[in-house]
Tab-separated table of N, CA and C in Angstrom:
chain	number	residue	atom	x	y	z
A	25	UNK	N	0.839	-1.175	0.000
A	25	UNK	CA	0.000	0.000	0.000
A	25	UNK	C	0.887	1.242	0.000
A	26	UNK	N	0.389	2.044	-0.546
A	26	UNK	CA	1.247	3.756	-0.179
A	26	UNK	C	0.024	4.812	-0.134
A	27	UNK	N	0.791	5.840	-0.015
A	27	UNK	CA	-0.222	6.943	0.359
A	27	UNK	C	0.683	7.965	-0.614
A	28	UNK	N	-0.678	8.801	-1.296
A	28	UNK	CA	-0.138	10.303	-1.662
A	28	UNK	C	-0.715	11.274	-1.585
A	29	UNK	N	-0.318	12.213	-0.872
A	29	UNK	CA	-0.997	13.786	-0.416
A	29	UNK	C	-0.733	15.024	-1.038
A	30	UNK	N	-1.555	15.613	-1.674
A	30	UNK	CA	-1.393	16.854	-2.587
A	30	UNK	C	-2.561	18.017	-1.815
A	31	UNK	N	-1.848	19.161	-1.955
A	31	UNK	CA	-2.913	20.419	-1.824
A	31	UNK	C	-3.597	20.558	-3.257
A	32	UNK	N	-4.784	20.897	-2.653
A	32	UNK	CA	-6.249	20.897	-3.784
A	32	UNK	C	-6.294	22.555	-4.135
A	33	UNK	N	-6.268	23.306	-5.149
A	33	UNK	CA	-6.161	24.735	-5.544
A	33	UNK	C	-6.929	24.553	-5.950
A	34	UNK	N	-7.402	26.320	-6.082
A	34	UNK	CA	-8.857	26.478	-6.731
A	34	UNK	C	-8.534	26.480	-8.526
A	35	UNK	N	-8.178	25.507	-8.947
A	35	UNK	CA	-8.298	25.138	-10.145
A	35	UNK	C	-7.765	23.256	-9.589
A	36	UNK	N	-8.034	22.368	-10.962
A	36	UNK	CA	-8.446	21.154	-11.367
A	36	UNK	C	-6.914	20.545	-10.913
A	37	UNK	N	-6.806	20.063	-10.000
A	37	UNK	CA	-6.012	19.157	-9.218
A	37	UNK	C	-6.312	17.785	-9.103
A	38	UNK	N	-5.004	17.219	-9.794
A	38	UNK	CA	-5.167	15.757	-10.045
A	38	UNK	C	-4.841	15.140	-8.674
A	39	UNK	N	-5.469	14.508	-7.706
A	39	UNK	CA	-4.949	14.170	-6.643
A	39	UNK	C	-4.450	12.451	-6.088
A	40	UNK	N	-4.408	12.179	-7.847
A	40	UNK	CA	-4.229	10.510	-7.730
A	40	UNK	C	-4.768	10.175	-9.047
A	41	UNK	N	-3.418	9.479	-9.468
A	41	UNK	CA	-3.733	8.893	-10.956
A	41	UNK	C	-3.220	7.780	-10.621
A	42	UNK	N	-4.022	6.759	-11.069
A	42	UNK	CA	-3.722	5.615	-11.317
A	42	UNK	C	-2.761	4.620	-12.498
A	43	UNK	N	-2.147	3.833	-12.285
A	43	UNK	CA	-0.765	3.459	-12.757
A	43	UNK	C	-1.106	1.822	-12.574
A	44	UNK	N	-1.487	1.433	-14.012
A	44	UNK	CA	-1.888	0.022	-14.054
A	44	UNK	C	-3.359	0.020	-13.155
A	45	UNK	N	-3.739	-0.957	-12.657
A	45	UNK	CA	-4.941	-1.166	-11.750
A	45	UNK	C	-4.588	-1.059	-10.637
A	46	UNK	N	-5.391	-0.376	-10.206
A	46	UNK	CA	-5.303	0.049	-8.478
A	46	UNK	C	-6.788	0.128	-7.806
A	47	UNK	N	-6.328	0.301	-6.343
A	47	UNK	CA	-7.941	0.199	-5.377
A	47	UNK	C	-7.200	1.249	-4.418
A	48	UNK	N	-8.329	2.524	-4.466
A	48	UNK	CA	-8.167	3.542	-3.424
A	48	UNK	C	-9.109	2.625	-2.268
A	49	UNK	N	-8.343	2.715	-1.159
A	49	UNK	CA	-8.463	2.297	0.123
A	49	UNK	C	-9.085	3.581	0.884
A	50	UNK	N	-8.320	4.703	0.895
A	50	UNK	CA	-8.668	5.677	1.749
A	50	UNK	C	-8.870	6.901	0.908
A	51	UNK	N	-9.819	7.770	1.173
A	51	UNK	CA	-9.709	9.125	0.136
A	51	UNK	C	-10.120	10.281	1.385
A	52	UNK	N	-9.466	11.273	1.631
A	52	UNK	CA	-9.407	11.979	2.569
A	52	UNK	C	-9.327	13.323	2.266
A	53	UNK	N	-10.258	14.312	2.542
A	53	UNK	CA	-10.137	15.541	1.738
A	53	UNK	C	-10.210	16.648	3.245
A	54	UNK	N	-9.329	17.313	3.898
A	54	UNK	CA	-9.019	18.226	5.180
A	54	UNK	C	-8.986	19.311	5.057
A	55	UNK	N	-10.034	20.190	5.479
A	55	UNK	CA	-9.784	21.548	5.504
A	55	UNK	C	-9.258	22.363	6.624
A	56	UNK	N	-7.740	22.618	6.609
A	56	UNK	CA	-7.010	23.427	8.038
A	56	UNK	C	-7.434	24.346	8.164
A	57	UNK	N	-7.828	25.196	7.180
A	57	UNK	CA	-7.962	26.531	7.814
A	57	UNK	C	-8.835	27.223	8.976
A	58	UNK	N	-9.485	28.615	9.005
A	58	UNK	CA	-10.259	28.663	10.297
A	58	UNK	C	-11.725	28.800	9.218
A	59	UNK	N	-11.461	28.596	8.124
A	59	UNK	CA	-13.085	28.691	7.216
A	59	UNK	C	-13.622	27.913	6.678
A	60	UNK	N	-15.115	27.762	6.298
A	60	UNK	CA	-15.291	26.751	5.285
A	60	UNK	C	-14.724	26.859	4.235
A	61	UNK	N	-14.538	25.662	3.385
A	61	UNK	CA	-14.442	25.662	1.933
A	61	UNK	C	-15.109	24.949	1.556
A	62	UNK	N	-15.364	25.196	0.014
A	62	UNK	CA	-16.148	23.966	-0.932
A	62	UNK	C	-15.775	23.782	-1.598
A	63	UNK	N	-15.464	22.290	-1.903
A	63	UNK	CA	-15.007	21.571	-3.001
A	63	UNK	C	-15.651	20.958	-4.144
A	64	UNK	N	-15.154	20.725	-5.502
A	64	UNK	CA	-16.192	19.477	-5.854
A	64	UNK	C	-14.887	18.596	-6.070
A	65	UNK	N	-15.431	17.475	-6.491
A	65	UNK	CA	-14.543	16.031	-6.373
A	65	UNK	C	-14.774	15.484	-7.734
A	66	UNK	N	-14.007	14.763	-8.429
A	66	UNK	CA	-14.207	14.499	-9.927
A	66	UNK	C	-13.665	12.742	-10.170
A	67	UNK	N	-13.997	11.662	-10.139
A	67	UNK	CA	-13.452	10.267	-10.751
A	67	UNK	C	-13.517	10.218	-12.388
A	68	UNK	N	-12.352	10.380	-12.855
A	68	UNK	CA	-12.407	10.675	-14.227
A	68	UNK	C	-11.895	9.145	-14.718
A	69	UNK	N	-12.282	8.491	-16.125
A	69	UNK	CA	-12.003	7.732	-16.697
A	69	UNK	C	-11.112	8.183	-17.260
A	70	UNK	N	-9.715	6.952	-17.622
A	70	UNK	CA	-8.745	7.377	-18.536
A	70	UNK	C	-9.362	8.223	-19.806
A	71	UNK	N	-8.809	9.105	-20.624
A	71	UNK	CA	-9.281	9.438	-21.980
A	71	UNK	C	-10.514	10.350	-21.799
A	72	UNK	N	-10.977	10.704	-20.629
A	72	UNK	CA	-11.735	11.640	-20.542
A	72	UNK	C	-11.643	12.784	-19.329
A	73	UNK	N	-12.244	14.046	-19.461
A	73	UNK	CA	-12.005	15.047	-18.471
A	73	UNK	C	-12.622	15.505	-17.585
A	74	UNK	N	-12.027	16.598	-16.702
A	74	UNK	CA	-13.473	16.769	-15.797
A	74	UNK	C	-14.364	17.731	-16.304
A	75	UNK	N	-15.849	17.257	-15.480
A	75	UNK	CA	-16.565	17.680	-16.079
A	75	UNK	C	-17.995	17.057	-15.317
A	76	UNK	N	-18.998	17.701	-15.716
A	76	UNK	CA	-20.291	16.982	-14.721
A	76	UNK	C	-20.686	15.815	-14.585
A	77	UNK	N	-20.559	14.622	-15.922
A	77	UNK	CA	-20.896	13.318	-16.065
A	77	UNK	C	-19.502	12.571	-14.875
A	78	UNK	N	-18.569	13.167	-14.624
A	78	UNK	CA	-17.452	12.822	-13.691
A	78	UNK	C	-17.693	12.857	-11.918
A	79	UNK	N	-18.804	14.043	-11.819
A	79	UNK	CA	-18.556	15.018	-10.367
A	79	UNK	C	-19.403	13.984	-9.674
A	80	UNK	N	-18.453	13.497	-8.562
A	80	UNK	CA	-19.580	12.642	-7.377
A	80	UNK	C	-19.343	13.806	-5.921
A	81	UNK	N	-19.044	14.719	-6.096
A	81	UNK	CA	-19.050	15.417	-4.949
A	81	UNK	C	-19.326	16.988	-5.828
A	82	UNK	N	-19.814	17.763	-5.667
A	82	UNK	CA	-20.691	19.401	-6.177
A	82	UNK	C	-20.260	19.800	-5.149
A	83	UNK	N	-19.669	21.134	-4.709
A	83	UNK	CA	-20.010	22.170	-3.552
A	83	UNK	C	-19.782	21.723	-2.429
A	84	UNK	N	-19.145	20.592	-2.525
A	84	UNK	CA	-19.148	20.214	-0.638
A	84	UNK	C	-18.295	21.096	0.434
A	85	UNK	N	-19.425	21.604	1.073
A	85	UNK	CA	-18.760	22.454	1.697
A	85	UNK	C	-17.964	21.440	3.469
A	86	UNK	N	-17.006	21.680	3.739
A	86	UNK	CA	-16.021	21.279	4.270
A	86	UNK	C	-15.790	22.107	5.080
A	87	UNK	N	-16.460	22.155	6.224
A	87	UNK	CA	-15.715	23.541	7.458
A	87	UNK	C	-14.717	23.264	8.259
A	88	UNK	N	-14.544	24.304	8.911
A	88	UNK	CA	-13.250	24.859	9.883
A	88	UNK	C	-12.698	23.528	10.353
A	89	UNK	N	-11.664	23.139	10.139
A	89	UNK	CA	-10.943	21.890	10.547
A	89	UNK	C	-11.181	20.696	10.840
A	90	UNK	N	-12.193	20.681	9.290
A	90	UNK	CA	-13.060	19.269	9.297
A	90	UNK	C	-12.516	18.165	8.508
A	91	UNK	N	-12.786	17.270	8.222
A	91	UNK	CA	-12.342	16.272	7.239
A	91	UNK	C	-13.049	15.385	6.726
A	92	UNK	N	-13.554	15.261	5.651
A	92	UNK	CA	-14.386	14.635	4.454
A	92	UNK	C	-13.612	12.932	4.023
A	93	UNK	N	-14.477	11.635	4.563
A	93	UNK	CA	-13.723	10.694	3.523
A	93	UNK	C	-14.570	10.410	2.480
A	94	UNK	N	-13.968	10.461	1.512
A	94	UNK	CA	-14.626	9.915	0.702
A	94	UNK	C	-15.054	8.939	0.178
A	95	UNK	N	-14.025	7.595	0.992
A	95	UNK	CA	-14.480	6.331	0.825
A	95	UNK	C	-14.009	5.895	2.381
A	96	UNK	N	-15.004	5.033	2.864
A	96	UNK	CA	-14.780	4.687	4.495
A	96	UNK	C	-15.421	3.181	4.232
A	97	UNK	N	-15.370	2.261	5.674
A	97	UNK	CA	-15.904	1.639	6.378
A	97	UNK	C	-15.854	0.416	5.214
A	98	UNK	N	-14.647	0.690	4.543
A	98	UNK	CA	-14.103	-0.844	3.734
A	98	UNK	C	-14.387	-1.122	2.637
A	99	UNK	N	-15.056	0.397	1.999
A	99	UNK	CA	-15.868	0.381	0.844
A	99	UNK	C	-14.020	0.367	-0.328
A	100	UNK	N	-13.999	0.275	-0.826
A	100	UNK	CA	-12.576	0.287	-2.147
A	100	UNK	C	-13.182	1.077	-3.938
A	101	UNK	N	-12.292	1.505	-4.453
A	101	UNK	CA	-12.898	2.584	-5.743
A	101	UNK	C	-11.532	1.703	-6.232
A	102	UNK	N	-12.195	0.969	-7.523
A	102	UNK	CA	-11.039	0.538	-8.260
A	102	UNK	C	-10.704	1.430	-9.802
A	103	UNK	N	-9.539	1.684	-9.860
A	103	UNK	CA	-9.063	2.525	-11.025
A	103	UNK	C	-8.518	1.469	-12.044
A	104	UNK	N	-9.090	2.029	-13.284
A	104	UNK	CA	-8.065	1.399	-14.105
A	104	UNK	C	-6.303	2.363	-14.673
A	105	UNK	N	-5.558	2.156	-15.210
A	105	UNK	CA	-4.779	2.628	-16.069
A	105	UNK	C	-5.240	4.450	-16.531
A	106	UNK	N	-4.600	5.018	-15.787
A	106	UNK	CA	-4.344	6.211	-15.975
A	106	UNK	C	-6.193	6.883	-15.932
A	107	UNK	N	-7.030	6.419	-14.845
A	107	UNK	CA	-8.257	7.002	-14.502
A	107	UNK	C	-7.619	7.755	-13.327
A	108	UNK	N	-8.115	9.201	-13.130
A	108	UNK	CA	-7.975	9.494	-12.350
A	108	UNK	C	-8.743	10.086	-11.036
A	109	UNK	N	-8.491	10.882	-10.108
A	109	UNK	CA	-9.274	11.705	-9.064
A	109	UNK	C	-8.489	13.304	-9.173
A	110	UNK	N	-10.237	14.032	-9.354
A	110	UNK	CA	-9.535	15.214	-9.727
A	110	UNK	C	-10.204	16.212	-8.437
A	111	UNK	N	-10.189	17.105	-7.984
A	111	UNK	CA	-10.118	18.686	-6.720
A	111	UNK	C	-10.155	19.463	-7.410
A	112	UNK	N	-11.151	20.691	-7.050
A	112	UNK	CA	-10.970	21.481	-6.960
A	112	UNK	C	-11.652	22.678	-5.915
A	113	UNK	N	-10.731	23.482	-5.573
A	113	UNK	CA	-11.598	24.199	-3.969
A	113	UNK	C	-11.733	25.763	-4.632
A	114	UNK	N	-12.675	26.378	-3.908
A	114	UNK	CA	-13.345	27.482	-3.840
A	114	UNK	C	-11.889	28.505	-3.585
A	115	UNK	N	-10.997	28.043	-2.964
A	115	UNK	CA	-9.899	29.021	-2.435
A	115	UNK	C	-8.572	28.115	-2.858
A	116	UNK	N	-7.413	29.106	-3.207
A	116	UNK	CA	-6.093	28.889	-3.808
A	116	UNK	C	-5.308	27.863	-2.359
A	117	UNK	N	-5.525	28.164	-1.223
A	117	UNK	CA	-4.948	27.078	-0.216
A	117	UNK	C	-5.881	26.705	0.618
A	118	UNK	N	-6.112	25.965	1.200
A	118	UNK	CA	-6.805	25.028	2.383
A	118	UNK	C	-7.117	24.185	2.647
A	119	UNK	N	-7.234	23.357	1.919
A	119	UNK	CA	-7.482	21.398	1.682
A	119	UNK	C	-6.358	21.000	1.009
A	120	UNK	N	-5.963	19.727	1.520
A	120	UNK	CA	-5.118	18.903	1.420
A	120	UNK	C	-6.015	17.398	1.314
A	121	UNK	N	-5.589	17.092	0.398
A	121	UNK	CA	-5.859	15.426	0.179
A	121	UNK	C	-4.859	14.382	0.437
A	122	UNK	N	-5.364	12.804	1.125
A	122	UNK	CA	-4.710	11.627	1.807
A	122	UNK	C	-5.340	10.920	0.538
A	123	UNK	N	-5.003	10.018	-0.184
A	123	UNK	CA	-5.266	8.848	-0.502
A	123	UNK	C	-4.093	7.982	-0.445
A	124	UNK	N	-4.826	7.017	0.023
A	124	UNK	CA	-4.542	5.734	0.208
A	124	UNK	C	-4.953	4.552	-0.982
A	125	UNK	N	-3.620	4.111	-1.688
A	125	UNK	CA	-3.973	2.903	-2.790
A	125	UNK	C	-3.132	1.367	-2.660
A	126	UNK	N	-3.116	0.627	-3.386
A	126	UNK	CA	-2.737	-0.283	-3.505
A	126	UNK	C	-2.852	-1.140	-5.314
A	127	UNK	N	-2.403	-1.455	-5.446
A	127	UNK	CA	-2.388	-2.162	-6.979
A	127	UNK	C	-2.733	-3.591	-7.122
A	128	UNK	N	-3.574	-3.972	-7.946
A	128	UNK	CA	-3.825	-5.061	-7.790
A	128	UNK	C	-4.116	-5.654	-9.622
C-alpha cells in the first residue's frame, strides 16, 4: 500500500492517478484553515475530463478543521490505467488530500 498527499487549488487538481490497476483504500479531503471551503470532487475515466458526467461530490462544503472521507468503512474505488481523481476548492490554499492505494 502507499499513500499520496497533494494540496487541492482552486483550479483542477489531479490528486491521484492511477498506474496500471489500483484500489483507493482511503480518500481523505481536510480543511485546516479557520473557514469553510467547498469543493467538488471528480473520478475521471482514462481518456476523458473533468466535467459533470465525472462530479460525485458538487459544492461540498467542508468547514473549519473538518475532514471529508470519501471512501470509508471498507468500501474500495477501483481505477483502471491512468483514470484518475480530480479537486478542486473554492480558495487557492486550504485542503489537502490523503489517498490511500494499492495495486492489484
Amino acid at each position: 500500500m502507499a499513500i499520496q498527499t497533494t494540496e487541492v487549488v482552486n483550479s483542477d487538481t489531479t490528486v491521484y492517478t492511477s498506474s496500471d490497476n489500483s484500489a483507493i483504500t482511503y480518500a481523505a479531503f481536510t480543511n485546516y484553515t479557520g473557514a469553510t471551503i467547498s469543493i467538488d470532487i471528480h473520478i475521471v475515466p482514462s481518456g476523458d475530463s473533468v466535467g459533470n458526467v465525472n462530479c460525485v461530490a458538487k459544492s461540498l462544503e467542508i468547514t473549519s478543521t473538518d475532514t471529508y472521507q470519501l471512501y470509508a468503512g471498507g468500501e474500495k474505488l477501483l481505477l483502471s490505467n491512468n483514470d484518475f481523481i480530480s479537486a478542486v476548492a473554492n480558495v487557492a490554499t486550504g485542503v489537502n488530500s490523503v489517498i490511500s492505494y494499492t495495486g492489484i
